mmCIF file of C-alpha atoms in Angstrom:
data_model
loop_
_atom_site.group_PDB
_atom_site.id
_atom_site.type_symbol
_atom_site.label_atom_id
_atom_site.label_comp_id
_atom_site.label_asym_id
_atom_site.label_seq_id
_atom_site.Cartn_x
_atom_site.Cartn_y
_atom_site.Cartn_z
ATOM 1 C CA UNK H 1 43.798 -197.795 160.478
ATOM 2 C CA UNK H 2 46.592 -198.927 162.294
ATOM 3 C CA UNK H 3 48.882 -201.243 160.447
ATOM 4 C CA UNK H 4 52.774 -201.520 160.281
ATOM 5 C CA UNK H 5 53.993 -201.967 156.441
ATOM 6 C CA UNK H 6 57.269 -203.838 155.526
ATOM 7 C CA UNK H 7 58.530 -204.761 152.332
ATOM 8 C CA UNK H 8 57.284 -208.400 150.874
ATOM 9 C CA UNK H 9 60.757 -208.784 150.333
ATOM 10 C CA UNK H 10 64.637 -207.918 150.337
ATOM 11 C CA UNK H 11 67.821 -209.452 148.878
ATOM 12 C CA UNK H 12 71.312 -209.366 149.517
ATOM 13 C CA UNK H 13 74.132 -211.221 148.566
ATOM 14 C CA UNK H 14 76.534 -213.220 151.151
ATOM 15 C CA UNK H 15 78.355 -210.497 153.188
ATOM 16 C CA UNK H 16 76.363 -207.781 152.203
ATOM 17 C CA UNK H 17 74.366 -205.541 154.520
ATOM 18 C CA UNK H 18 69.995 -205.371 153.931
ATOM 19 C CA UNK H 19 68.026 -203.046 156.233
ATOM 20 C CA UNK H 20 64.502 -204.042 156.801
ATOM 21 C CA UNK H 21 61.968 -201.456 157.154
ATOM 22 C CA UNK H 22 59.171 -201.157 159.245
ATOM 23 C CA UNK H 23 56.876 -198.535 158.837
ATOM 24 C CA UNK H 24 53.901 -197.331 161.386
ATOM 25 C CA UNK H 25 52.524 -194.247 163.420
ATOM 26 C CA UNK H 26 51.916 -191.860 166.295
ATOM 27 C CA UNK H 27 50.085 -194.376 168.097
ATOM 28 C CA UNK H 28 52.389 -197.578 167.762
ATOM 29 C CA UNK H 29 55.790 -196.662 166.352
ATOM 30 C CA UNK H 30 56.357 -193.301 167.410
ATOM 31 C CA UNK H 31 55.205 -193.960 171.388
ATOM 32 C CA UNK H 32 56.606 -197.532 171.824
ATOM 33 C CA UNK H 33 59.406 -199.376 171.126
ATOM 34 C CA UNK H 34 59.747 -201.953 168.565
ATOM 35 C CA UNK H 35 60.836 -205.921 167.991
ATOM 36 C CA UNK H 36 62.001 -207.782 165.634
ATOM 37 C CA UNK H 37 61.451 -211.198 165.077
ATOM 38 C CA UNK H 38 63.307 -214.207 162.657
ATOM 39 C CA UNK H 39 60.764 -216.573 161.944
ATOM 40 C CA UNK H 40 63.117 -220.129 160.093
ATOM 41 C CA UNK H 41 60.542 -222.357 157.939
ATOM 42 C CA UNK H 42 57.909 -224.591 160.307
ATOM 43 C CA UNK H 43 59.044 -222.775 163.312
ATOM 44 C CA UNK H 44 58.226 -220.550 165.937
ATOM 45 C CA UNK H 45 59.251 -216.846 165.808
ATOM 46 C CA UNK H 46 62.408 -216.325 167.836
ATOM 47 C CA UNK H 47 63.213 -212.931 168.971
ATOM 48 C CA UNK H 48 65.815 -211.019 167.615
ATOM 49 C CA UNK H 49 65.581 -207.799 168.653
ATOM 50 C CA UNK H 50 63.477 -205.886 171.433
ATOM 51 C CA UNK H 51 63.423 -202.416 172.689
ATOM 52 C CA UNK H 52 64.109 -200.564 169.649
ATOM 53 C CA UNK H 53 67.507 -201.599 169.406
ATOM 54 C CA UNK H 54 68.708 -204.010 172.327
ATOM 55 C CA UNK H 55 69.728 -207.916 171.583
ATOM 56 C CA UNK H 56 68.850 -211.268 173.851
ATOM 57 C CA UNK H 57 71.851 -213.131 174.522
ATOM 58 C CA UNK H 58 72.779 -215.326 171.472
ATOM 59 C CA UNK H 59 71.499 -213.379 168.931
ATOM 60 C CA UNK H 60 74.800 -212.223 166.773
ATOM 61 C CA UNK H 61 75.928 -208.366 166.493
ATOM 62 C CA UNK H 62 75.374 -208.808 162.786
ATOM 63 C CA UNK H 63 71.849 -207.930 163.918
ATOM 64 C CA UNK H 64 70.884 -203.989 164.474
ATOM 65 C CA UNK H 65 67.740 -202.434 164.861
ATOM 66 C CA UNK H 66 66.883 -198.817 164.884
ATOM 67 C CA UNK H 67 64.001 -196.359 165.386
ATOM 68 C CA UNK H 68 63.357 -192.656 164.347
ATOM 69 C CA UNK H 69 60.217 -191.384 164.479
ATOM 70 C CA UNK H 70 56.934 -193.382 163.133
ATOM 71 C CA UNK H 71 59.532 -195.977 161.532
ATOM 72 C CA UNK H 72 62.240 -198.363 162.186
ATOM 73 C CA UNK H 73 64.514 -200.607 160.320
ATOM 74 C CA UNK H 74 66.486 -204.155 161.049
ATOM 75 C CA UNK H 75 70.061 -204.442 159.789
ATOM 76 C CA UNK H 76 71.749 -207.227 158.873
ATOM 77 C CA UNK H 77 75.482 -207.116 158.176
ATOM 78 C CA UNK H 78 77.895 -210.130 156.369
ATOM 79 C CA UNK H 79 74.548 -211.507 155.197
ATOM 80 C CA UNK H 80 75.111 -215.737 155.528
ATOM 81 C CA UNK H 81 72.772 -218.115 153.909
ATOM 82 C CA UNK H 82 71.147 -218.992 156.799
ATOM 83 C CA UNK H 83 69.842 -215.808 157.389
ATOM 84 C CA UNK H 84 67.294 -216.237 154.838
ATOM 85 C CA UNK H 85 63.685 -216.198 156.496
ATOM 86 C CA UNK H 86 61.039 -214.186 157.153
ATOM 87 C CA UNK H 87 61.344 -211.321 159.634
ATOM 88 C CA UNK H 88 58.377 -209.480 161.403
ATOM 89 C CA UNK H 89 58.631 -206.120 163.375
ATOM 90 C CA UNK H 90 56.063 -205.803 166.434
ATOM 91 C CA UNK H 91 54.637 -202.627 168.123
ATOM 92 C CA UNK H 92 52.121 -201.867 170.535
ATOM 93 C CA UNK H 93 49.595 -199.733 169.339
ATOM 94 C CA UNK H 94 47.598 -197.523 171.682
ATOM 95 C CA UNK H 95 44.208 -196.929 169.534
ATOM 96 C CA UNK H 96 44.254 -200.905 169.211
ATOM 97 C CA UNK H 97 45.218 -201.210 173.033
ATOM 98 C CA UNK H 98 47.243 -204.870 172.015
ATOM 99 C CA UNK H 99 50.239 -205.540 169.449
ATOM 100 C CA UNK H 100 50.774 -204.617 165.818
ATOM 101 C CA UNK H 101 52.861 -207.124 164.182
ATOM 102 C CA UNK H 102 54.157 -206.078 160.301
ATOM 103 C CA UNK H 103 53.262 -208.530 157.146
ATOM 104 C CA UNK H 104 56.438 -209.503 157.199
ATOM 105 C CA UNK H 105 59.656 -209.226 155.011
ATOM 106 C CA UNK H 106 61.182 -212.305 153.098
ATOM 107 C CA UNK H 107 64.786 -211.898 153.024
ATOM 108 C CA UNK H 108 66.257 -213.913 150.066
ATOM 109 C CA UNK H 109 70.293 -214.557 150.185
ATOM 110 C CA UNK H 110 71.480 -214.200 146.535
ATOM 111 C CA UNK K 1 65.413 -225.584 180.322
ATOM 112 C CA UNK K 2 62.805 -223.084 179.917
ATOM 113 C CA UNK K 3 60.561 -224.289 177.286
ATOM 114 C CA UNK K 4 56.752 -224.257 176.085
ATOM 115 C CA UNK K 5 55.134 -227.540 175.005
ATOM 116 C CA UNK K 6 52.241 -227.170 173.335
ATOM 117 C CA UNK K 7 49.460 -229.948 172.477
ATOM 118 C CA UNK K 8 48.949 -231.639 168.752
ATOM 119 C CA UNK K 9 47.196 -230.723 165.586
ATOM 120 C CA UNK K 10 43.622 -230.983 165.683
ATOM 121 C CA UNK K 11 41.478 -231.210 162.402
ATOM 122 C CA UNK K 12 37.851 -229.949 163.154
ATOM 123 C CA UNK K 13 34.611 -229.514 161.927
ATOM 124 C CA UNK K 14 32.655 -226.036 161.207
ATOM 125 C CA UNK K 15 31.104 -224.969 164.220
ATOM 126 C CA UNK K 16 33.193 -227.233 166.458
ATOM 127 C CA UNK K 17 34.958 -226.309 169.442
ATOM 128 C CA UNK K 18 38.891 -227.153 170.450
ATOM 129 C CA UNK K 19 40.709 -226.762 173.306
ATOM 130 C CA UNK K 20 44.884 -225.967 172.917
ATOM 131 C CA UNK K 21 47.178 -226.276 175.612
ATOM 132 C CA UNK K 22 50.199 -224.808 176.504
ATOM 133 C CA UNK K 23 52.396 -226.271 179.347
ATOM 134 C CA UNK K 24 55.212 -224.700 180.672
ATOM 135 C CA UNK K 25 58.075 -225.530 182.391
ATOM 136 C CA UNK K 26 61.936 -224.905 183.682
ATOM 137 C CA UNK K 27 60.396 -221.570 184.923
ATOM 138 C CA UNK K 28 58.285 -219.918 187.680
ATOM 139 C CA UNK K 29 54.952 -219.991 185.746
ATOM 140 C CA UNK K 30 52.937 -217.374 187.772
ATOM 141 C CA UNK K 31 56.003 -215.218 187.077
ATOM 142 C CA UNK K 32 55.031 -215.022 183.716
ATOM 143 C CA UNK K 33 51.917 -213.999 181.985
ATOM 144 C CA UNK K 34 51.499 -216.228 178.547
ATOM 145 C CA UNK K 35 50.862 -214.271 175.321
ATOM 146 C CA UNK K 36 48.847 -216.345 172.356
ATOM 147 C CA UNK K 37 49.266 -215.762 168.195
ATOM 148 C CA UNK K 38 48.204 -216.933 165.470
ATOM 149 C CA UNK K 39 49.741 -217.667 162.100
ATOM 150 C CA UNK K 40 47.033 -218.556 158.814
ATOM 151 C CA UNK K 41 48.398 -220.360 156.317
ATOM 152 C CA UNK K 42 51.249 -218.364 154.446
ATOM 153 C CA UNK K 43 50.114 -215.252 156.335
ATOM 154 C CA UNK K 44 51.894 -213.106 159.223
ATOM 155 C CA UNK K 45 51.474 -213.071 162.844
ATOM 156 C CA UNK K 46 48.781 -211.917 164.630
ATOM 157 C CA UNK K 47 48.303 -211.036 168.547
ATOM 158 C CA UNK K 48 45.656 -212.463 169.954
ATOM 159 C CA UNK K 49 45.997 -211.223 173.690
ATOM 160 C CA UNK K 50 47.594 -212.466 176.882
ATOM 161 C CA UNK K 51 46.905 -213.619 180.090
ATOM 162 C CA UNK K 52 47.449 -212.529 183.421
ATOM 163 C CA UNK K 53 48.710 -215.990 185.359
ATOM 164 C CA UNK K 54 49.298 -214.320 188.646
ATOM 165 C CA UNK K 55 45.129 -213.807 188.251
ATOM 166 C CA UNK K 56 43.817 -215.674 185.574
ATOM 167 C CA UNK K 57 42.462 -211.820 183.884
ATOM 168 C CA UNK K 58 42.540 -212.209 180.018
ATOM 169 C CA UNK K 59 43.401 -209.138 177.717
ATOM 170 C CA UNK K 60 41.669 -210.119 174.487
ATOM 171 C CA UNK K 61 42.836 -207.893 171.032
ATOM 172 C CA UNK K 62 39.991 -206.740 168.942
ATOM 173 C CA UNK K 63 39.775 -209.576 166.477
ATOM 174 C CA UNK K 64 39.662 -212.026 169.295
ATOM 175 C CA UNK K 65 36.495 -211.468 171.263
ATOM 176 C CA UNK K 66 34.174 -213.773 171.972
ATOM 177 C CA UNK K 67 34.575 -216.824 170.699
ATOM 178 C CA UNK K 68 38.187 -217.455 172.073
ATOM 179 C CA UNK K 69 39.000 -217.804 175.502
ATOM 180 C CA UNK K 70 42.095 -218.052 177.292
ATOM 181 C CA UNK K 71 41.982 -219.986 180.772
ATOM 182 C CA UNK K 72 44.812 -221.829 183.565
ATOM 183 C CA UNK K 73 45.524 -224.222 185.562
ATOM 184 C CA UNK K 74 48.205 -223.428 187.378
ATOM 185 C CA UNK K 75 48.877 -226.458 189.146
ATOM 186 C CA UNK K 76 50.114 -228.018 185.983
ATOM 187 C CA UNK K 77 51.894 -224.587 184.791
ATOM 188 C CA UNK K 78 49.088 -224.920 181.827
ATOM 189 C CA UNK K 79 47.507 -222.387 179.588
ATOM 190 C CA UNK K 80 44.784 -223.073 177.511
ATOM 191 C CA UNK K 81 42.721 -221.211 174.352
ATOM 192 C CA UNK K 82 39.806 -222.488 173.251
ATOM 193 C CA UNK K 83 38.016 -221.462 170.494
ATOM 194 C CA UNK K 84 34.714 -221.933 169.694
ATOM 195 C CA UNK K 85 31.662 -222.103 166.892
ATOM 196 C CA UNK K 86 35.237 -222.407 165.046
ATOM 197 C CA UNK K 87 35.141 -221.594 160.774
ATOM 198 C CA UNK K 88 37.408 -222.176 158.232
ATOM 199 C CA UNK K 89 39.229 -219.159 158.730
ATOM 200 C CA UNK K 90 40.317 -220.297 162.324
ATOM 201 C CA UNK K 91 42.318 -222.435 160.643
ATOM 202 C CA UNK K 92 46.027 -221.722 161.215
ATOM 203 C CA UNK K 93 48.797 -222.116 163.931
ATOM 204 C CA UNK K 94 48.714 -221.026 167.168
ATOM 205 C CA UNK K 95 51.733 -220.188 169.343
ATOM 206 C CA UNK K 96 51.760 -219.331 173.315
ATOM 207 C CA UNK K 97 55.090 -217.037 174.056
ATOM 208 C CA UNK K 98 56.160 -215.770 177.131
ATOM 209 C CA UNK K 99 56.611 -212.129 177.506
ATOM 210 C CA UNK K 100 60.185 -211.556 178.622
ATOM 211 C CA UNK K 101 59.100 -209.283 181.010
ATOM 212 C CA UNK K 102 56.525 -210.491 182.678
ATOM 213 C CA UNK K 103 53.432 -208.955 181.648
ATOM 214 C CA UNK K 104 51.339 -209.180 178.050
ATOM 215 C CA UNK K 105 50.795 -205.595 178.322
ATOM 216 C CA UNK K 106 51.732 -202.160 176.922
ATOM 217 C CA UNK K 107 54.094 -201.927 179.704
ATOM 218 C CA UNK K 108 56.105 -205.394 179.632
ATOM 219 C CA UNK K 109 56.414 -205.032 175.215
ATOM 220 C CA UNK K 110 59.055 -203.540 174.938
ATOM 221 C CA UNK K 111 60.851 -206.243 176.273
ATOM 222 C CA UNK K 112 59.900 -209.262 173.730
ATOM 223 C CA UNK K 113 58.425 -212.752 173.376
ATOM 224 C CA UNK K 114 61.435 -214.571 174.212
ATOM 225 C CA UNK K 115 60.191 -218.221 174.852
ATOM 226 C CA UNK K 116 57.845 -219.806 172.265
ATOM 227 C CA UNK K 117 56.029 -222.933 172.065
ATOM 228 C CA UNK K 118 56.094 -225.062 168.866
ATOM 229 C CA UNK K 119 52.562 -224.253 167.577
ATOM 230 C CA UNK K 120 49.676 -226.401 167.093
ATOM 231 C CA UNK K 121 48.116 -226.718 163.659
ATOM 232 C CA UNK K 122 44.251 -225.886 163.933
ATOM 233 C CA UNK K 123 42.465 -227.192 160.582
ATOM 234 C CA UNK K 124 38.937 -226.224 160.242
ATOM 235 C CA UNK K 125 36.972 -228.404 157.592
ATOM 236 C CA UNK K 126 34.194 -230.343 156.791
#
C-alpha cells in the first residue's frame, strides 16, 4: 500500500530547531522528489518547499527540507509562534500513477 | 496578481449533484494545467487529479473515478469539478492549485502547487 507516514505531531520551543519526518517508498519517495506544505488554520496549503530541498521566493531560510532514500524530513530552525500549523509532505507515487500527500504533522510551539 | 477564486459553500442533499468553479486570473491560464484536492473535515489532503487546460484531458487519481469530473471553459480562465450521486463522505473542502510548473503530472511535481484557491466547503446532508 502506498502511503507516506508523518508524525501526528511535534513540539519545540521558540528558537529551537524540529525536523519533520516524512516517511514513504521505492515507488514515491525514493524515485521522486518531495514537497512540503504549511497549511495556517481555515486556509489553503501554501508551499513551502518543493524539489526535495529548494524554496519559492518568500518562504524564510529557517525552512530546510531534505531527502535520503525512501524518507525525508522538514527543518525548522528559531522556531516562532507563528510557525505553529500543520505541515504535509507530497510525493508522486508511481504504482498510484497521481500524488501521495502524508497525514500530516501538527507542530505545536511550546 | 496571480490568484484563484473559487465559488461558495454549497450544502447538498444525498445523491445530489454540484458544480465548483475555479476562476483564474493575473496569469496565462492555458499555461497552466489546474490540479484539484480535497480536505474532509479534520483530515489531510488528498489529490484528486489535474487537468490538462492546453486540451481539456483529465488525469483522475484512483479514488476519484467516476463520479467527479473535471471540465473548462477557457474563455473565462474557469475550471470546474463536479461531483455527482454525491454522499456524506463528499463532504469536505475542495481546493484548485496551480502546478508551478505547468503540468499536473509526474513530470511537472517536483516543482509544487504554488497558487491556491480559497476552497469551497461541500456539505453533504439530508
Amino acid at each position: 500500500q502506498s502511503v507516506l507516514t508523518q508524525p501526528p505531531s511535534t513540539s519545540g520551543a521558540p528558537g529551537q530547531r524540529v525536523t519533520i519526518s516524512c516517511s514513504g517508498s521505492s515507488s514515491n519517495i525514493g524515485r521522486n522528489a518531495v514537497n512540503w506544505y504549511q497549511q495556517l488554520p481555515g486556509t489553503a496549503p501554501k508551499l513551502l518547499i518543493f524539489n526535495n530541498n529548494q524554496r519559492p521566493s518568500g518562504v524564510p531560510d529557517r525552512f530546510s527540507g531534505s531527502k535520503s532514500g525512501t524518507s525525508a524530513s522538514l527543518a525548522i530552525s528559531g522556531l516562532q509562534s507563528e510557525d505553529e500549523t500543520d505541515y504535509y509532505c507530497a510525493a508522486w507515487d508511481d504504482s498510484l500513477n497521481g500524488v501521495l500527500f502524508g497525514g500530516g504533522t501538527k507542530l505545536t510551539v511550546l | 496578481q496571480v490568484q484563484l477564486v473559487q465559488s461558495g459553500s454549497e450544502l447538498k442533499q444525498p445523491g445530489a449533484s454540484v458544480k465548483l468553479s475555479c476562476k483564474a486570473s493575473g496569469y496565462t491560464f492555458t499555461t497552466y494545467g489546474m490540479i484539484w484536492v480535497r480536505q474532509a473535515p479534520g483530515q489531510g489532503l488528498e489529490w484528486m487529479g489535474w487537468i490538462n487546460t492546453n486540451t481539456g484531458n483529465p488525469t483522475y487519481a484512483q479514488d476519484f473515478t467516476g463520479r467527479f469530473v473535471f471540465s473548462l471553459d477557457t474563455s473565462v480562465s474557469t475550471a470546474y469539478l463536479q461531483i455527482s450521486s454525491l454522499k456524506a463522505e463528499d463532504t469536505a473542502v475542495y481546493y484548485c492549485a496551480r502546478p508551478r510548473g505547468g503540468g499536473g503530472g509526474r513530470e511537472y511535481h517536483h516543482f509544487g502547487m504554488d497558487v491556491w484557491g480559497q476552497g469551497t466547503t461541500v456539505t453533504v446532508s439530508s
